[in-house]
Amino acid sequence: MKELVSKIQEVYATFSTDAALQIEKGNKAAGTRARKASLELEKLMKEFRKVSLEESKK
């Protein structure tokens, strides 16, 4: 679970950087990268939810 949280933090940092570039500078490529990262975050968050529920049942 620790590795999963670390991966989520990594992907979120990438998303945050790219989203800021799109907002501040109108960088279209950064917007594309941010959208891709958001999809990956969605998958990771679903996985986190599943793992978290399993851990709470122990």
Short mmCIF file of N, CA and C in Angstrom, two decimals:
data_model
loop_
_atom_site.label_atom_id
_atom_site.label_comp_id
_atom_site.label_asym_id
_atom_site.label_seq_id
_atom_site.Cartn_x
_atom_site.Cartn_y
_atom_site.Cartn_z
N MET A 1 0.83 -1.18 0.00
CA MET A 1 0.00 0.00 0.00
C MET A 1 0.88 1.25 0.00
N LYS A 2 2.01 1.14 0.66
CA LYS A 2 2.92 2.28 0.72
C LYS A 2 3.42 2.64 -0.68
N GLU A 3 3.69 1.62 -1.49
CA GLU A 3 4.15 1.84 -2.86
C GLU A 3 3.06 2.51 -3.70
N LEU A 4 1.84 2.11 -3.49
CA LEU A 4 0.70 2.68 -4.22
C LEU A 4 0.54 4.16 -3.91
N VAL A 5 0.65 4.51 -2.64
CA VAL A 5 0.53 5.92 -2.24
C VAL A 5 1.69 6.72 -2.84
N SER A 6 2.86 6.14 -2.86
CA SER A 6 4.02 6.81 -3.45
C SER A 6 3.80 7.06 -4.94
N LYS A 7 3.24 6.08 -5.64
CA LYS A 7 2.96 6.22 -7.07
C LYS A 7 1.91 7.30 -7.31
N ILE A 8 0.89 7.34 -6.45
CA ILE A 8 -0.15 8.37 -6.56
C ILE A 8 0.46 9.75 -6.40
N GLN A 9 1.35 9.90 -5.44
CA GLN A 9 2.00 11.20 -5.21
C GLN A 9 2.84 11.60 -6.41
N GLU A 10 3.53 10.64 -7.00
CA GLU A 10 4.37 10.90 -8.18
C GLU A 10 3.52 11.40 -9.36
N VAL A 11 2.45 10.68 -9.64
CA VAL A 11 1.58 11.02 -10.77
C VAL A 11 0.89 12.36 -10.51
N TYR A 12 0.49 12.60 -9.26
CA TYR A 12 -0.16 13.87 -8.95
C TYR A 12 0.80 15.04 -9.14
N ALA A 13 2.05 14.85 -8.78
CA ALA A 13 3.04 15.92 -8.97
C ALA A 13 3.18 16.25 -10.45
N THR A 14 3.21 15.23 -11.29
CA THR A 14 3.27 15.43 -12.73
C THR A 14 2.03 16.17 -13.22
N PHE A 15 0.87 15.71 -12.77
CA PHE A 15 -0.38 16.35 -13.16
C PHE A 15 -0.39 17.83 -12.76
N SER A 16 0.00 18.09 -11.54
CA SER A 16 -0.02 19.45 -11.01
C SER A 16 0.89 20.38 -11.82
N THR A 17 2.07 19.91 -12.14
CA THR A 17 3.03 20.70 -12.93
C THR A 17 2.47 21.00 -14.31
N ASP A 18 1.97 19.97 -14.99
CA ASP A 18 1.45 20.16 -16.34
C ASP A 18 0.19 21.02 -16.37
N ALA A 19 -0.68 20.83 -15.37
CA ALA A 19 -1.90 21.64 -15.32
C ALA A 19 -1.55 23.11 -15.10
N ALA A 20 -0.57 23.37 -14.26
CA ALA A 20 -0.14 24.75 -14.01
C ALA A 20 0.43 25.38 -15.28
N LEU A 21 1.21 24.61 -16.03
CA LEU A 21 1.76 25.12 -17.29
C LEU A 21 0.65 25.47 -18.27
N GLN A 22 -0.37 24.64 -18.33
CA GLN A 22 -1.48 24.91 -19.24
C GLN A 22 -2.23 26.17 -18.81
N ILE A 23 -2.49 26.30 -17.53
CA ILE A 23 -3.25 27.45 -17.02
C ILE A 23 -2.47 28.74 -17.18
N GLU A 24 -1.20 28.72 -16.76
CA GLU A 24 -0.41 29.94 -16.72
C GLU A 24 0.11 30.38 -18.09
N LYS A 25 0.52 29.41 -18.89
CA LYS A 25 1.18 29.76 -20.16
C LYS A 25 0.41 29.33 -21.39
N GLY A 26 -0.73 28.66 -21.20
CA GLY A 26 -1.52 28.22 -22.34
C GLY A 26 -0.84 27.12 -23.14
N ASN A 27 0.01 26.35 -22.48
CA ASN A 27 0.76 25.28 -23.13
C ASN A 27 -0.18 24.09 -23.43
N LYS A 28 -0.50 23.90 -24.72
CA LYS A 28 -1.45 22.86 -25.11
C LYS A 28 -0.90 21.45 -24.86
N ALA A 29 0.39 21.25 -25.10
CA ALA A 29 0.99 19.93 -24.88
C ALA A 29 0.95 19.56 -23.40
N ALA A 30 1.15 20.55 -22.54
CA ALA A 30 1.08 20.30 -21.10
C ALA A 30 -0.34 19.91 -20.71
N GLY A 31 -1.33 20.51 -21.36
CA GLY A 31 -2.72 20.14 -21.11
C GLY A 31 -3.00 18.70 -21.46
N THR A 32 -2.43 18.26 -22.57
CA THR A 32 -2.59 16.86 -22.98
C THR A 32 -1.95 15.93 -21.96
N ARG A 33 -0.75 16.29 -21.51
CA ARG A 33 -0.07 15.47 -20.50
C ARG A 33 -0.86 15.46 -19.19
N ALA A 34 -1.43 16.58 -18.81
CA ALA A 34 -2.21 16.65 -17.58
C ALA A 34 -3.46 15.77 -17.67
N ARG A 35 -4.11 15.77 -18.81
CA ARG A 35 -5.30 14.92 -18.99
C ARG A 35 -4.91 13.45 -18.91
N LYS A 36 -3.79 13.09 -19.51
CA LYS A 36 -3.33 11.71 -19.45
C LYS A 36 -3.02 11.31 -18.00
N ALA A 37 -2.37 12.20 -17.27
CA ALA A 37 -2.05 11.94 -15.87
C ALA A 37 -3.33 11.81 -15.04
N SER A 38 -4.35 12.59 -15.37
CA SER A 38 -5.60 12.52 -14.62
C SER A 38 -6.28 11.16 -14.80
N LEU A 39 -6.17 10.59 -15.99
CA LEU A 39 -6.72 9.25 -16.22
C LEU A 39 -5.97 8.21 -15.41
N GLU A 40 -4.66 8.35 -15.36
CA GLU A 40 -3.85 7.42 -14.57
C GLU A 40 -4.17 7.57 -13.08
N LEU A 41 -4.35 8.81 -12.64
CA LEU A 41 -4.72 9.05 -11.23
C LEU A 41 -6.05 8.38 -10.89
N GLU A 42 -6.99 8.47 -11.82
CA GLU A 42 -8.28 7.85 -11.59
C GLU A 42 -8.13 6.35 -11.34
N LYS A 43 -7.34 5.68 -12.16
CA LYS A 43 -7.11 4.25 -12.00
C LYS A 43 -6.42 3.95 -10.67
N LEU A 44 -5.41 4.77 -10.33
CA LEU A 44 -4.67 4.55 -9.08
C LEU A 44 -5.57 4.78 -7.87
N MET A 45 -6.45 5.76 -7.94
CA MET A 45 -7.35 6.04 -6.82
C MET A 45 -8.34 4.90 -6.62
N LYS A 46 -8.82 4.31 -7.71
CA LYS A 46 -9.72 3.16 -7.59
C LYS A 46 -8.99 1.99 -6.95
N GLU A 47 -7.74 1.79 -7.34
CA GLU A 47 -6.93 0.72 -6.75
C GLU A 47 -6.70 1.00 -5.27
N PHE A 48 -6.44 2.26 -4.93
CA PHE A 48 -6.23 2.63 -3.53
C PHE A 48 -7.48 2.32 -2.72
N ARG A 49 -8.63 2.65 -3.26
CA ARG A 49 -9.89 2.39 -2.55
C ARG A 49 -10.04 0.90 -2.27
N LYS A 50 -9.74 0.08 -3.28
CA LYS A 50 -9.87 -1.37 -3.12
C LYS A 50 -8.91 -1.88 -2.05
N VAL A 51 -7.65 -1.46 -2.11
CA VAL A 51 -6.64 -1.91 -1.16
C VAL A 51 -6.96 -1.41 0.24
N SER A 52 -7.41 -0.18 0.33
CA SER A 52 -7.75 0.41 1.62
C SER A 52 -8.88 -0.35 2.30
N LEU A 53 -9.89 -0.71 1.53
CA LEU A 53 -11.01 -1.49 2.09
C LEU A 53 -10.54 -2.86 2.58
N GLU A 54 -9.66 -3.49 1.82
CA GLU A 54 -9.12 -4.80 2.23
C GLU A 54 -8.34 -4.67 3.53
N GLU A 55 -7.53 -3.60 3.63
CA GLU A 55 -6.74 -3.39 4.84
C GLU A 55 -7.61 -3.12 6.06
N SER A 56 -8.71 -2.41 5.87
CA SER A 56 -9.57 -2.08 7.01
C SER A 56 -10.34 -3.30 7.53
N LYS A 57 -10.46 -4.32 6.70
CA LYS A 57 -11.17 -5.53 7.11
C LYS A 57 -10.30 -6.46 7.96
N LYS A 58 -9.01 -6.21 7.97
CA LYS A 58 -8.10 -7.10 8.73
C LYS A 58 -8.17 -6.83 10.21
#
